[in-house]
Short mmCIF file of C-alpha atoms and ligand atoms in Angstrom, two decimals:
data_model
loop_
_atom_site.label_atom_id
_atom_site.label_comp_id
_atom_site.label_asym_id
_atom_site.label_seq_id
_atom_site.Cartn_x
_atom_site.Cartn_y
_atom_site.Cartn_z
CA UNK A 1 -19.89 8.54 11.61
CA UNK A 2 -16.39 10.06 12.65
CA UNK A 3 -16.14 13.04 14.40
CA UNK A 4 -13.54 14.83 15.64
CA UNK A 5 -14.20 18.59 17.49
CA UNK A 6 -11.78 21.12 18.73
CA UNK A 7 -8.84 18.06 18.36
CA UNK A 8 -5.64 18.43 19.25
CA UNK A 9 -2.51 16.28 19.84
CA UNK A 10 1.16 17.46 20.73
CA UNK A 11 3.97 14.73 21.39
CA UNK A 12 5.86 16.74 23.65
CA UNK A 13 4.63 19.13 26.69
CA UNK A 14 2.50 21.64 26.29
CA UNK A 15 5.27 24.06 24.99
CA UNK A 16 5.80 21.41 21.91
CA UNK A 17 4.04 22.42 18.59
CA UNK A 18 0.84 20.75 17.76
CA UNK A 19 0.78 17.97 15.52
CA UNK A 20 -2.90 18.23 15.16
CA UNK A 21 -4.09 21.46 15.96
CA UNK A 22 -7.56 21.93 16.47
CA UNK A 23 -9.63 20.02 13.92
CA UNK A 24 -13.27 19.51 13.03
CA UNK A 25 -14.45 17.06 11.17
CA UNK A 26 -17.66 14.99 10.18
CA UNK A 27 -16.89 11.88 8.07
CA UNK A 28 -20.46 10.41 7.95
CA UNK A 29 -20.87 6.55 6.96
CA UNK A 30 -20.26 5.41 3.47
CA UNK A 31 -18.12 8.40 2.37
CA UNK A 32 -14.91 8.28 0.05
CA UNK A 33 -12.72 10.73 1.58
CA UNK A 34 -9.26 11.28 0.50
CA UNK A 35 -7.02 12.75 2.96
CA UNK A 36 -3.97 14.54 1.77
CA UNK A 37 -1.14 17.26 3.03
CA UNK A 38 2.58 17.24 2.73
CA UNK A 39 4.42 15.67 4.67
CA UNK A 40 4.36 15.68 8.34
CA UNK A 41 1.13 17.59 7.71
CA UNK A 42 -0.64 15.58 10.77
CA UNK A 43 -2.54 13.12 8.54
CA UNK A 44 -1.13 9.99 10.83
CA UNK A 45 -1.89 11.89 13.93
CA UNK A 46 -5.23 12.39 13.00
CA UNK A 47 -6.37 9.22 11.71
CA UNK A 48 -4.87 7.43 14.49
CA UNK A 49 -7.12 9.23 16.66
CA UNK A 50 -10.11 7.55 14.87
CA UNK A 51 -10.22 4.49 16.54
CA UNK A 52 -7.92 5.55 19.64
CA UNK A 53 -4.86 5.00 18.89
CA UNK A 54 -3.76 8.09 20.75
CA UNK A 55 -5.19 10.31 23.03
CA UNK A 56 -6.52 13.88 22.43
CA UNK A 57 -4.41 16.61 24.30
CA UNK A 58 -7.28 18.51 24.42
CA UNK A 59 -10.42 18.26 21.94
CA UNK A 60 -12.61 15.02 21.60
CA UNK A 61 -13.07 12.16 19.15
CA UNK A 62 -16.43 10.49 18.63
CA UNK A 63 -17.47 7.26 16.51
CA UNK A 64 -21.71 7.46 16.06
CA UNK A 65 -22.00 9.77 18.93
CA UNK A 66 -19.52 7.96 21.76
CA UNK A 67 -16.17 9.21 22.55
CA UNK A 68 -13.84 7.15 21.59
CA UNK A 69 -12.22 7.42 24.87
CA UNK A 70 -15.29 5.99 26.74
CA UNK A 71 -15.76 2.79 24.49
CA UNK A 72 -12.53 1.61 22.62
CA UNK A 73 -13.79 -1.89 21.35
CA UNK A 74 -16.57 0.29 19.90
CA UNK A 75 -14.39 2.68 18.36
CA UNK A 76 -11.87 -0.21 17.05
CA UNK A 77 -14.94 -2.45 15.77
CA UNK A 78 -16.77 -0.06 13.57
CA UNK A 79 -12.70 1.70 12.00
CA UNK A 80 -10.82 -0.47 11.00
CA UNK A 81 -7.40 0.80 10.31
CA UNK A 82 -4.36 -0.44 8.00
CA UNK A 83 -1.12 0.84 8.19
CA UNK A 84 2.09 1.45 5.42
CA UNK A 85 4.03 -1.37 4.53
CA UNK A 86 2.37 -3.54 7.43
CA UNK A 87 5.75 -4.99 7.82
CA UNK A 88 5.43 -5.90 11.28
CA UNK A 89 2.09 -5.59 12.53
CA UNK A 90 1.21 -9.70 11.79
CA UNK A 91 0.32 -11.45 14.35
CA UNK A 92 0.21 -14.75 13.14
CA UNK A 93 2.47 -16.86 10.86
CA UNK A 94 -0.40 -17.56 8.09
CA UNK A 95 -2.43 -15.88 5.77
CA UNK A 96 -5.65 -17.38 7.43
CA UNK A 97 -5.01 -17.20 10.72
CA UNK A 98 -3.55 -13.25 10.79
CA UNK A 99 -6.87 -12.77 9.20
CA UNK A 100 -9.16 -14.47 11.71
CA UNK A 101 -7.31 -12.99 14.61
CA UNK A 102 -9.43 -10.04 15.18
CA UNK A 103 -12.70 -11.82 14.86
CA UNK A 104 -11.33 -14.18 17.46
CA UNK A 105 -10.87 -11.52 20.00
CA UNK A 106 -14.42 -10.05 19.21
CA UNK A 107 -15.53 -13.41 20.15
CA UNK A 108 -17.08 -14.36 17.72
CA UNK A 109 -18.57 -17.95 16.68
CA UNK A 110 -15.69 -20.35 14.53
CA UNK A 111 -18.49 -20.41 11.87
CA UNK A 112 -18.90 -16.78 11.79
CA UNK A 113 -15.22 -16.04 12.03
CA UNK A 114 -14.49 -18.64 9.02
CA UNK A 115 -17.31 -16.67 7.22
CA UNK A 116 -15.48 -13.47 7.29
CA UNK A 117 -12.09 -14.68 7.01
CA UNK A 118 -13.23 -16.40 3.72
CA UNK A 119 -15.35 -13.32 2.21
CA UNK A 120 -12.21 -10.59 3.50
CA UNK A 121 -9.74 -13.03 1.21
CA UNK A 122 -12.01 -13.23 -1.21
CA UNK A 123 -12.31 -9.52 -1.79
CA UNK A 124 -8.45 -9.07 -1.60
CA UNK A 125 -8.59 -11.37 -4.70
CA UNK A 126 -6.46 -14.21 -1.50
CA UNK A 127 -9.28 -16.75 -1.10
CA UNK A 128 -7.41 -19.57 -2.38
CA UNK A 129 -4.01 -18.41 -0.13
CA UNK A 130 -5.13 -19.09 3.47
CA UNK A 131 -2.35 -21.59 4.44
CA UNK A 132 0.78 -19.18 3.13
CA UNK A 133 3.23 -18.16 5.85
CA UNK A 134 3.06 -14.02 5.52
CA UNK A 135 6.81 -14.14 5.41
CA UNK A 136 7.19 -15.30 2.08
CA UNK A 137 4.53 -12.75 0.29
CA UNK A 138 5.66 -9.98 -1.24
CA UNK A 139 4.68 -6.52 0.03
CA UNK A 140 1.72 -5.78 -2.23
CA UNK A 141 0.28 -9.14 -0.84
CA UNK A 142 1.22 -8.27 2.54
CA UNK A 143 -0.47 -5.08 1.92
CA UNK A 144 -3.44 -7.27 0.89
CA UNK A 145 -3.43 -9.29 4.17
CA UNK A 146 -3.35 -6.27 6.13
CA UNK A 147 -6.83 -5.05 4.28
CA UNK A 148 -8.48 -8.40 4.48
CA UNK A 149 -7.33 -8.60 8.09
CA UNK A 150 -9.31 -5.10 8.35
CA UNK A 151 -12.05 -6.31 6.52
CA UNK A 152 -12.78 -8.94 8.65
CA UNK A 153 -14.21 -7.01 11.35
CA UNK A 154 -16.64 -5.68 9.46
CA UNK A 155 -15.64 -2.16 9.92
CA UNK A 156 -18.49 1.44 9.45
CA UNK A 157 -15.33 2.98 7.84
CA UNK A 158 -11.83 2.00 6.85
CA UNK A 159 -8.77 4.10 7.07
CA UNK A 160 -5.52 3.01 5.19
CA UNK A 161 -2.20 5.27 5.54
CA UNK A 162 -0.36 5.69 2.70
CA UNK A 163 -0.73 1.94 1.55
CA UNK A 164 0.19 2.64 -1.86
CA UNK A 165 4.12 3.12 -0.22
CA UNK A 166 6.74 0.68 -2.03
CA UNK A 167 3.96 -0.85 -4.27
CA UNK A 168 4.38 -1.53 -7.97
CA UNK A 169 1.98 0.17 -10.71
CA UNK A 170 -0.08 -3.07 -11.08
CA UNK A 171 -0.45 -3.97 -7.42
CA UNK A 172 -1.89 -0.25 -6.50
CA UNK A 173 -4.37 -0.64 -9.42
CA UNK A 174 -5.45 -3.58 -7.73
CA UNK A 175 -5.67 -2.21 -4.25
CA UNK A 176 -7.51 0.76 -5.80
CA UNK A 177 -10.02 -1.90 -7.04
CA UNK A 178 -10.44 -3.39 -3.90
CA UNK A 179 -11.43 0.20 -2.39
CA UNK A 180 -13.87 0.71 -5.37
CA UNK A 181 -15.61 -2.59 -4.60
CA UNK A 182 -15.44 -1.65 -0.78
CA UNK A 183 -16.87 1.44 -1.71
CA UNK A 184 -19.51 -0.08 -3.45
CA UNK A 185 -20.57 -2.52 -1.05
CA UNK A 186 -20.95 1.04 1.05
CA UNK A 187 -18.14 0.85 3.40
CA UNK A 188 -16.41 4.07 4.47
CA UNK A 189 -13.15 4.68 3.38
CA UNK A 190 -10.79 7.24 4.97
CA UNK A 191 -7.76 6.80 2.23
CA UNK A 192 -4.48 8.68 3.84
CA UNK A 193 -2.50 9.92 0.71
CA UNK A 194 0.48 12.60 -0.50
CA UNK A 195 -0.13 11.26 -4.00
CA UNK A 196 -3.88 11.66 -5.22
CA UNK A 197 -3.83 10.41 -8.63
CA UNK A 198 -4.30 7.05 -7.82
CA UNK A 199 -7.63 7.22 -6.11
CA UNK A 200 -8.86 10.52 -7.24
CA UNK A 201 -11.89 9.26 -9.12
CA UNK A 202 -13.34 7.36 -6.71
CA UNK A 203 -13.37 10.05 -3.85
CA UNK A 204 -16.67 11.71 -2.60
CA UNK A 205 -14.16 14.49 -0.96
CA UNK A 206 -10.97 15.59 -0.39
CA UNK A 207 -9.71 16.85 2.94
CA UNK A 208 -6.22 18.25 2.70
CA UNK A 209 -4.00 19.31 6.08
CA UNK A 210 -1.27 22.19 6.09
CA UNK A 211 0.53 22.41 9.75
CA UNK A 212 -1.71 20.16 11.35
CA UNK A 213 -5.30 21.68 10.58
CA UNK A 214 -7.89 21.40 7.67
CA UNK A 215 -6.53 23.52 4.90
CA UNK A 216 -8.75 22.18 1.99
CA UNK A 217 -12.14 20.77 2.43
CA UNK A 218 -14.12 19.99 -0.61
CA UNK A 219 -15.85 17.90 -3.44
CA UNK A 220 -12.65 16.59 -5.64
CA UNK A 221 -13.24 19.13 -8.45
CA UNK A 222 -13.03 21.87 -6.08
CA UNK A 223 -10.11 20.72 -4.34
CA UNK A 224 -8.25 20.20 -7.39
CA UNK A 225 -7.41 23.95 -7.83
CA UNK A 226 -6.49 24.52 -4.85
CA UNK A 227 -4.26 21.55 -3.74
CA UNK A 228 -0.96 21.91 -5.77
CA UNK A 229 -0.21 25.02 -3.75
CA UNK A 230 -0.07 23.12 -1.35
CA UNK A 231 2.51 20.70 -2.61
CA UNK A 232 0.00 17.99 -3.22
CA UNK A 233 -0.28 16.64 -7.24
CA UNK A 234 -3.09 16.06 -8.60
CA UNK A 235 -4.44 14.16 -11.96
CA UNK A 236 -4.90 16.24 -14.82
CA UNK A 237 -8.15 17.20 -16.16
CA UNK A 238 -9.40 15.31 -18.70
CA UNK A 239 -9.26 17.17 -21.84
CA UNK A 240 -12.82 18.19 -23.06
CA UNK A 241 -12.81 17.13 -26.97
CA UNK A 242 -12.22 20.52 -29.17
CA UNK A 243 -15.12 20.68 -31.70
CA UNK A 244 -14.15 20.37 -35.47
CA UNK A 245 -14.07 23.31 -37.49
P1 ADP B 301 1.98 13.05 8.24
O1 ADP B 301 1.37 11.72 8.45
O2 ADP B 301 1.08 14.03 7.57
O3 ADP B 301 3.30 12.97 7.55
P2 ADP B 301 2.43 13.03 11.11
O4 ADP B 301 1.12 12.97 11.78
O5 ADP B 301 3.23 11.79 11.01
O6 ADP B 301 2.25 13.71 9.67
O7 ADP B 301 3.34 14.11 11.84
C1 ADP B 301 2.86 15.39 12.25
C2 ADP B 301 3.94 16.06 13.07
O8 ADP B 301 4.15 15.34 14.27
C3 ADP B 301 5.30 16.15 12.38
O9 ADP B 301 5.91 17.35 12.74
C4 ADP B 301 6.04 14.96 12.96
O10 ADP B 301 7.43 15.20 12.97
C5 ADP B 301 5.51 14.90 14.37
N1 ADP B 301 5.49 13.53 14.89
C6 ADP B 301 4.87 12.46 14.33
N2 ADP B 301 5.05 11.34 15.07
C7 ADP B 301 5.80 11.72 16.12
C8 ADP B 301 6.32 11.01 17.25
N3 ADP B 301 6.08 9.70 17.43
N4 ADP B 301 7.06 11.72 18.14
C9 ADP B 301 7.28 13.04 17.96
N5 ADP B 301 6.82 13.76 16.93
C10 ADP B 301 6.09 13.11 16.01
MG1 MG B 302 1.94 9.79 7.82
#
């Protein structure tokens, strides 16, 4: 469970304008929750608060009942967090060992951390890919290294910002799938978005930000009157078959 109360974050002094400006919010385990708002909205502010990341300026963050700020390794073990176009944020030269580098540093045992490198790769459709230096993949399977590398620490809940960025129809479909097996197996997902159409379906809820607070908090079908006036698309409705005559 994620919980931020009261939570608050300004870059500047105290004078600045919030970027996050007082939210509440429960995401319990296992939940699908989309989180949308134009841009600038807050949504990276926010999320990066989940597993500390930043600070609060005022406000707390708690993961299953402990702030955030009292038990970081906590915090970072149970969200796992993936950034757009992970461009930078490798840490080692291969596939395999980028993947294995955050079970290293848990402390795992070598058989345990080969265990979840292999099953993370496996579920980013990668198992056979292990020895490939991350500088020659393309972005969609950078993309994919960046969720397996997630997945490996065998996160509560996992939050990915805007990872559809720079990706090609076919490779989103097949992140998308990932996130509906992930969602399956009953891992959170916290999926950061200004475009909902590609995810829509498999979200328990939509949370939507305007100015850095909750705007829009509700089941998908409820949401999806009220988000365009916000600036945020959303999928059609499926036409309901008009009866014959
Ligand atoms: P979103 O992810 O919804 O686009 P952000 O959380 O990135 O929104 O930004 C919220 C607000 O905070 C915006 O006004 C943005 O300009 C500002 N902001 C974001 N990051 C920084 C930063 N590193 N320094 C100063 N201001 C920032
Ligand atoms: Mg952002």
């Amino acid at each position: 469970m994620i919980e931020t109360r009261e939570l608050v974050h300004r870059y500047g002094d105290e004078e600045s304008p919030a970027a996050v400006d007082g939210v509440t919010l429960s995401i319990p385990d296992g939940e699908f929750v989309l989180l949308a708002g134009p841009n600038g909205s807050g949504k990276s502010t926010l999320v990066r608060h989940f597993n500390g990341l930043l600070e609060p300026d005022s406000g707390e963050v708690l993961v299953d009942g402990t702030p955030v700020t009292d038990d970081l390794v906590a915090a970072r073990t149970r969200v796992g967090m993936v950034f757009q176009q992970p461009r930078d944020g490798f840490v080692a030269a291969t596939v395999g060992a980028d993947v294995a580098f955050g079970p290293e540093n848990l402390g795992l045992a070598r058989e345990e951390i080969d265990r979840r490198v292999e099953e993370a790769l496996e579920a980013v459709n990668m198992r056979d890919r292990r020895d490939e230096r991350i500088d020659e993949l393309s972005g969609g399977e950078r993309e994919r290294v960046a969720i397996a590398g997630a997945l490996a620490m065998d996160p509560d809940h996992l939050v990915l910002d805007e990872p559809f960025t720079g990706l090609d129809a076919p490779t989103r479909e097949s992140v998308v799938e990932q996130l509906r097996s992930l969602k399956e197996s009953g891992t959170g997902v916290v999926l950061v978005t200004h475009d909902l159409r590609d995810a829509f379906a498999l979200a328990d809820r939509i949370v939507a930000l305007a100015d850095g607070d909750v705007a829009v908090d509700a089941s998908p079908e409820e949401a999806r009157d009220r988000l365009p006036e916000l600036g945020i698309r959303v999928p059609p409705k499926r036409e309901t078959p008009r009866e014959e005559p």
